[in-house]
Amino acid sequence: MKKQFIGAAAALGVLASLVVAAPAAHAEPVCDGFAVVGSDTIQDVMTGLANGSQATGQAVRASGNGKVACNYDAIDPLYVAQGVQSFIHTKPFGPAILRPNGSGSGQVALSRSIDGATASSSRTLSISGQIDIARSSSAPSGTAVDPTVGNLAITLAAYPFARDALSFATNASGLTELTQAQLTSLFTCQNLGPNGLPQINGVEYTPVLPQAGSGTRQFFLPIVGLSSSATDSQSGVKFNSCVLIGQEHQTNQLFNGQPMPANAVVVHSVAQWIAQVNGVGTDRRGAGFTLGSSITGVAPVSTVSGKLVPNPTYYANTTFGRDTYLITQASRTYPGSSTFDNSLAALLGVSKTAGYTTADIPGTSLLNQSTDPDTVGGVKQAFGFGADTVRDALDALYAPLRSGNLGAF
């Protein structure tokens, strides 16, 4: 059966293979709950929710019917520092899996977990049943299907998780705002200066884009007039003649481990910046970096009681504001499905009850949107995310409003 692209998987070339023939060392334990992989953007808040967080001053842990999430980061810094890839074991007795780095990679890993297909003809191992949820920082795209009439077993269901926004981080002195037109000029290498770098007001800057497979990258490229599926001119090093490659939401080094250049302009999640500054997320900031605004006269954040908080006006912007998603196999969470998974549905916050709405989602479920400090929604806010301001997580039949076919190889 031909598989079509969905979401960030369309931009993917980074996962040539998901499996290896022999186990490799890894930091995380195997999972007795539901394995979650993918996006860097929401990995830190998901780690807090999976392991238990006190970021709000209350002890909060997501669970469903006594089962929890097991969250696997997009990269292992110890391996990245050595210039090698890392692998994860997600389930007891399962194979070693190349760590999915980014939204697209997570969706592909989930898809191969669902259909059991191998990611390369040179591999013989299957990762069937090893991944339960993919984190995604961009809305699914590709051919949408109606899961109520389609084949639920090969459909991905995407549930809005929390609201984020994009801007840029920079180590350039005095750079506080860049318009969309100026970002376009930078990332398309216009108005080059004597060093071959794009200029704004006579100053040369080095644009830095997230790695291939990143949902943030897929979301950002159309903003500056480029194809969301555009590939690197030099894998992991350069996107085009002037744009370098970084690891998503990380300003302490480039993707290949080289130092960030001076006057760098790095695409960055506002929520991730807030979490890093406030000390609830892993601090990946480089020396001298600050967060700028991509909307004239509108700051991405404000300060309340010494802590950064989202600016709702910035997050509501239709160009730079975005929803993040949790994606799973539709047949496991659709009411009426013969393979409905009560525990996975409870972890997410899905119910078969007629008339069940977003407001009914329990405080310990991942889709919860409350602002109370003793809820999952409160933890999301502590990590810099806003409530989903675009849509409810579900339609009248408690089905996600976005879905599509399995991610392509």
Short mmCIF file of C-alpha atoms in Angstrom, two decimals, residues 4-295:
data_model
loop_
_atom_site.label_atom_id
_atom_site.label_comp_id
_atom_site.label_asym_id
_atom_site.label_seq_id
_atom_site.Cartn_x
_atom_site.Cartn_y
_atom_site.Cartn_z
CA GLN A 4 1.41 9.38 1.65
CA PHE A 5 3.16 12.17 3.49
CA ILE A 6 1.68 13.77 6.61
CA GLY A 7 2.89 16.83 8.44
CA ALA A 8 6.57 17.32 9.04
CA ALA A 9 7.30 13.87 7.64
CA ALA A 10 7.07 15.43 4.20
CA ALA A 11 10.32 17.29 4.81
CA LEU A 12 12.14 14.21 6.01
CA GLY A 13 15.31 12.74 4.68
CA VAL A 14 17.08 12.47 7.99
CA LEU A 15 15.81 9.01 8.95
CA ALA A 16 17.41 6.74 6.39
CA SER A 17 16.92 3.92 8.86
CA LEU A 18 15.16 3.57 12.19
CA VAL A 19 16.72 0.35 13.37
CA VAL A 20 20.09 -1.24 13.90
CA ALA A 21 21.08 -4.87 14.10
CA ALA A 22 22.60 -4.64 17.57
CA PRO A 23 21.63 -2.72 20.70
CA ALA A 24 23.46 0.52 21.46
CA ALA A 25 23.98 2.33 24.74
CA HIS A 26 21.27 4.78 25.71
CA ALA A 27 20.41 7.02 28.64
CA GLU A 28 16.70 6.37 29.05
CA PRO A 29 15.17 3.18 30.43
CA VAL A 30 12.79 0.98 28.49
CA CYS A 31 9.16 2.01 28.74
CA ASP A 32 6.40 0.28 30.68
CA GLY A 33 4.01 3.04 29.62
CA PHE A 34 3.51 4.81 26.29
CA ALA A 35 6.62 5.76 24.32
CA VAL A 36 6.75 9.35 23.03
CA VAL A 37 9.31 10.66 20.49
CA GLY A 38 9.79 13.52 18.04
CA SER A 39 9.75 17.30 18.35
CA ASP A 40 12.36 19.27 20.30
CA THR A 41 9.84 22.06 20.87
CA ILE A 42 7.67 20.17 23.34
CA GLN A 43 10.16 17.58 24.56
CA ASP A 44 11.04 19.37 27.81
CA VAL A 45 7.46 19.96 28.92
CA MET A 46 6.65 16.37 27.95
CA THR A 47 9.58 15.15 30.06
CA GLY A 48 8.16 17.11 32.99
CA LEU A 49 4.70 15.65 32.45
CA ALA A 50 6.03 12.12 31.95
CA ASN A 51 8.35 12.09 34.97
CA GLY A 52 6.43 14.45 37.21
CA SER A 53 6.88 18.21 37.49
CA GLN A 54 6.78 20.82 40.25
CA ALA A 55 7.28 23.75 37.86
CA THR A 56 4.00 25.29 39.09
CA GLY A 57 4.72 24.71 42.77
CA GLN A 58 2.39 21.70 42.66
CA ALA A 59 3.29 18.07 41.97
CA VAL A 60 1.79 17.15 38.60
CA ARG A 61 2.25 14.01 36.51
CA ALA A 62 0.27 12.96 33.45
CA SER A 63 -1.30 9.50 33.57
CA GLY A 64 -4.17 7.47 32.19
CA ASN A 65 -5.67 4.49 33.97
CA GLY A 66 -2.46 4.23 36.00
CA LYS A 67 -0.17 4.26 32.95
CA VAL A 68 2.24 7.09 32.16
CA ALA A 69 4.15 8.49 29.20
CA CYS A 70 7.82 7.67 28.62
CA ASN A 71 9.44 10.60 26.85
CA TYR A 72 12.54 10.26 24.65
CA ASP A 73 14.44 13.45 23.78
CA ALA A 74 15.21 14.34 20.17
CA ILE A 75 18.96 14.20 20.81
CA ASP A 76 21.32 12.82 23.43
CA PRO A 77 23.80 15.66 24.15
CA LEU A 78 26.54 13.20 25.19
CA TYR A 79 26.41 11.53 21.79
CA VAL A 80 26.06 14.80 19.88
CA ALA A 81 29.18 16.12 21.62
CA GLN A 82 31.08 13.12 20.22
CA GLY A 83 29.63 13.60 16.75
CA VAL A 84 27.76 10.29 16.68
CA GLN A 85 24.11 9.28 16.54
CA SER A 86 22.35 7.69 19.49
CA PHE A 87 19.75 4.97 19.72
CA ILE A 88 16.90 4.24 22.10
CA HIS A 89 15.12 1.15 23.39
CA THR A 90 11.50 2.02 24.04
CA LYS A 91 9.91 -1.31 24.99
CA PRO A 92 11.23 -4.41 26.78
CA PHE A 93 12.96 -6.84 24.39
CA GLY A 94 12.49 -4.41 21.48
CA PRO A 95 15.14 -3.39 18.95
CA ALA A 96 17.44 -0.38 19.15
CA ILE A 97 15.93 2.54 17.23
CA LEU A 98 17.76 5.52 15.75
CA ARG A 99 16.66 8.39 17.98
CA PRO A 100 13.95 10.36 16.11
CA ASN A 101 15.20 13.96 15.93
CA GLY A 102 12.30 16.31 15.23
CA SER A 103 8.62 16.24 14.37
CA GLY A 104 8.97 14.60 10.97
CA SER A 105 11.31 11.93 12.28
CA GLY A 106 8.86 11.24 15.11
CA GLN A 107 5.95 10.83 12.72
CA VAL A 108 7.94 8.45 10.53
CA ALA A 109 8.97 6.40 13.57
CA LEU A 110 5.35 6.22 14.73
CA SER A 111 4.26 5.20 11.23
CA ARG A 112 6.79 2.37 11.04
CA SER A 113 5.71 1.30 14.53
CA ILE A 114 2.16 1.07 13.19
CA ASP A 115 2.71 -0.66 9.85
CA GLY A 116 5.77 -2.73 10.79
CA ALA A 117 7.58 -1.78 7.58
CA THR A 118 11.32 -1.23 7.64
CA ALA A 119 12.69 2.20 6.84
CA SER A 120 15.31 0.91 4.41
CA SER A 121 15.59 -2.15 2.20
CA SER A 122 18.99 -2.82 3.76
CA ARG A 123 17.43 -3.43 7.18
CA THR A 124 15.55 -6.49 8.31
CA LEU A 125 14.38 -5.50 11.76
CA SER A 126 10.90 -4.16 12.48
CA ILE A 127 9.99 -1.57 15.10
CA SER A 128 6.36 -2.65 15.17
CA GLY A 129 4.63 -1.57 18.39
CA GLN A 130 7.63 0.38 19.73
CA ILE A 131 6.26 3.97 19.48
CA ASP A 132 2.88 5.19 20.77
CA ILE A 133 2.90 8.99 20.37
CA ALA A 134 4.82 11.43 18.18
CA ARG A 135 5.44 14.98 19.38
CA SER A 136 4.96 17.49 16.56
CA SER A 137 5.58 21.23 16.43
CA SER A 138 3.82 21.81 13.11
CA ALA A 139 0.32 21.05 11.90
CA PRO A 140 -0.05 17.85 9.88
CA SER A 141 -0.35 18.31 6.15
CA GLY A 142 -0.62 16.10 3.11
CA THR A 143 -3.76 14.21 2.19
CA ALA A 144 -6.32 14.47 4.99
CA VAL A 145 -8.68 11.57 5.51
CA ASP A 146 -11.94 11.17 7.36
CA PRO A 147 -11.10 8.64 10.07
CA THR A 148 -14.78 7.91 10.65
CA VAL A 149 -14.97 6.28 7.23
CA GLY A 150 -11.32 5.61 6.41
CA ASN A 151 -9.05 2.83 7.54
CA LEU A 152 -8.30 3.74 11.15
CA ALA A 153 -5.37 1.33 11.36
CA ILE A 154 -3.31 3.35 8.87
CA THR A 155 -4.48 6.81 9.90
CA LEU A 156 -2.60 9.23 12.13
CA ALA A 157 -4.71 11.32 14.51
CA ALA A 158 -3.29 14.70 15.60
CA TYR A 159 -4.48 16.37 18.80
CA PRO A 160 -3.56 20.02 19.56
CA PHE A 161 -1.35 20.03 22.65
CA ALA A 162 -0.48 23.68 23.39
CA ARG A 163 0.08 27.05 21.74
CA ASP A 164 3.60 28.22 20.84
CA ALA A 165 5.05 31.00 18.70
CA LEU A 166 8.18 31.47 16.61
CA SER A 167 10.68 34.29 16.67
CA PHE A 168 14.46 34.48 16.53
CA ALA A 169 17.35 34.44 18.98
CA THR A 170 20.48 36.44 18.25
CA ASN A 171 23.89 37.34 19.62
CA ALA A 172 24.01 40.50 17.50
CA SER A 173 24.24 43.64 19.60
CA GLY A 174 21.17 45.87 19.47
CA LEU A 175 19.10 43.60 17.21
CA THR A 176 15.63 43.44 18.79
CA GLU A 177 13.21 43.21 15.83
CA LEU A 178 13.16 41.75 12.33
CA THR A 179 10.15 42.04 10.06
CA GLN A 180 8.92 39.14 7.96
CA ALA A 181 10.41 40.87 4.91
CA GLN A 182 13.77 41.20 6.64
CA LEU A 183 13.71 37.53 7.70
CA THR A 184 12.95 36.62 4.09
CA SER A 185 15.91 38.69 2.93
CA LEU A 186 18.20 36.96 5.41
CA PHE A 187 17.14 33.36 4.80
CA THR A 188 17.06 33.73 1.01
CA CYS A 189 20.55 35.31 0.99
CA GLN A 190 19.66 38.69 -0.47
CA ASN A 191 21.71 41.91 -0.37
CA LEU A 192 25.00 40.15 0.28
CA GLY A 193 27.87 42.01 1.91
CA PRO A 194 31.63 41.73 1.36
CA ASN A 195 31.80 38.46 3.32
CA GLY A 196 29.02 36.84 1.31
CA LEU A 197 26.45 37.20 4.09
CA PRO A 198 23.07 38.95 3.87
CA GLN A 199 22.95 42.52 5.15
CA ILE A 200 20.32 44.57 6.92
CA ASN A 201 21.06 48.27 7.35
CA GLY A 202 24.66 47.63 6.38
CA VAL A 203 25.27 44.88 8.96
CA GLU A 204 25.98 41.29 7.89
CA TYR A 205 24.19 38.45 9.68
CA THR A 206 24.41 34.65 9.57
CA PRO A 207 20.94 33.02 9.46
CA VAL A 208 20.62 29.65 11.23
CA LEU A 209 17.82 27.18 10.41
CA PRO A 210 16.84 24.05 12.41
CA GLN A 211 17.95 20.59 11.29
CA ALA A 212 16.18 18.49 8.66
CA GLY A 213 13.17 16.67 10.09
CA SER A 214 12.27 19.62 12.33
CA GLY A 215 8.63 20.71 12.47
CA THR A 216 9.80 24.21 13.35
CA ARG A 217 11.83 24.28 10.16
CA GLN A 218 8.85 23.07 8.11
CA PHE A 219 6.64 25.73 9.70
CA PHE A 220 9.17 28.55 9.21
CA LEU A 221 10.32 28.01 5.62
CA PRO A 222 7.03 29.08 3.96
CA ILE A 223 7.05 32.24 6.12
CA VAL A 224 10.17 33.34 4.24
CA GLY A 225 8.90 32.13 0.87
CA LEU A 226 10.74 28.81 0.72
CA SER A 227 9.42 25.28 0.26
CA SER A 228 8.75 23.40 3.50
CA SER A 229 10.35 20.32 1.94
CA ALA A 230 13.57 22.06 0.84
CA THR A 231 16.70 20.06 1.63
CA ASP A 232 20.18 21.07 2.80
CA SER A 233 22.78 21.93 0.18
CA GLN A 234 25.28 20.35 2.58
CA SER A 235 23.60 17.93 4.96
CA GLY A 236 23.63 19.13 8.55
CA VAL A 237 25.97 22.03 7.72
CA LYS A 238 24.45 24.49 5.21
CA PHE A 239 20.91 24.98 3.92
CA ASN A 240 21.86 27.25 1.06
CA SER A 241 24.73 29.62 0.28
CA CYS A 242 24.43 31.65 3.50
CA VAL A 243 22.17 29.74 5.95
CA LEU A 244 23.80 27.40 8.47
CA ILE A 245 22.12 24.45 10.24
CA GLY A 246 21.54 24.37 13.98
CA GLN A 247 19.84 21.98 16.36
CA GLU A 248 16.29 23.14 17.02
CA HIS A 249 16.00 25.75 19.85
CA GLN A 250 19.67 25.45 20.74
CA THR A 251 21.98 28.46 20.51
CA ASN A 252 25.09 27.15 22.25
CA GLN A 253 26.40 25.46 19.10
CA LEU A 254 25.55 24.55 15.51
CA PHE A 255 24.17 21.17 14.47
CA ASN A 256 27.64 19.87 13.63
CA GLY A 257 29.03 20.99 16.99
CA GLN A 258 30.80 24.07 15.66
CA PRO A 259 30.45 27.35 17.61
CA MET A 260 27.66 29.74 16.74
CA PRO A 261 29.01 32.58 14.56
CA ALA A 262 28.84 36.23 15.55
CA ASN A 263 25.70 38.09 14.46
CA ALA A 264 23.75 34.86 14.20
CA VAL A 265 19.97 34.97 13.67
CA VAL A 266 18.53 31.65 14.87
CA VAL A 267 14.92 30.50 14.35
CA HIS A 268 13.61 29.82 17.86
CA SER A 269 10.47 28.75 19.75
CA VAL A 270 9.28 31.42 22.18
CA ALA A 271 8.01 28.77 24.62
CA GLN A 272 11.37 27.00 24.58
CA TRP A 273 13.13 30.31 25.26
CA ILE A 274 10.84 31.02 28.22
CA ALA A 275 11.40 27.54 29.68
CA GLN A 276 15.17 27.84 29.32
CA VAL A 277 15.33 31.31 30.87
CA ASN A 278 12.97 30.39 33.73
CA GLY A 279 14.97 27.27 34.56
CA VAL A 280 12.21 24.71 34.05
CA GLY A 281 13.60 23.43 30.74
CA THR A 282 17.14 22.43 29.81
CA ASP A 283 19.18 25.58 29.22
CA ARG A 284 20.64 25.39 25.70
CA ARG A 285 21.39 29.11 25.32
CA GLY A 286 24.69 30.33 23.98
CA ALA A 287 26.58 33.24 25.51
CA GLY A 288 25.21 36.65 24.62
CA PHE A 289 21.99 35.43 22.99
CA THR A 290 18.72 37.30 23.45
CA LEU A 291 15.22 36.76 22.07
CA GLY A 292 14.02 39.17 19.41
CA SER A 293 10.59 39.88 17.95
CA SER A 294 9.39 39.07 14.44
CA ILE A 295 6.30 41.30 14.81
#
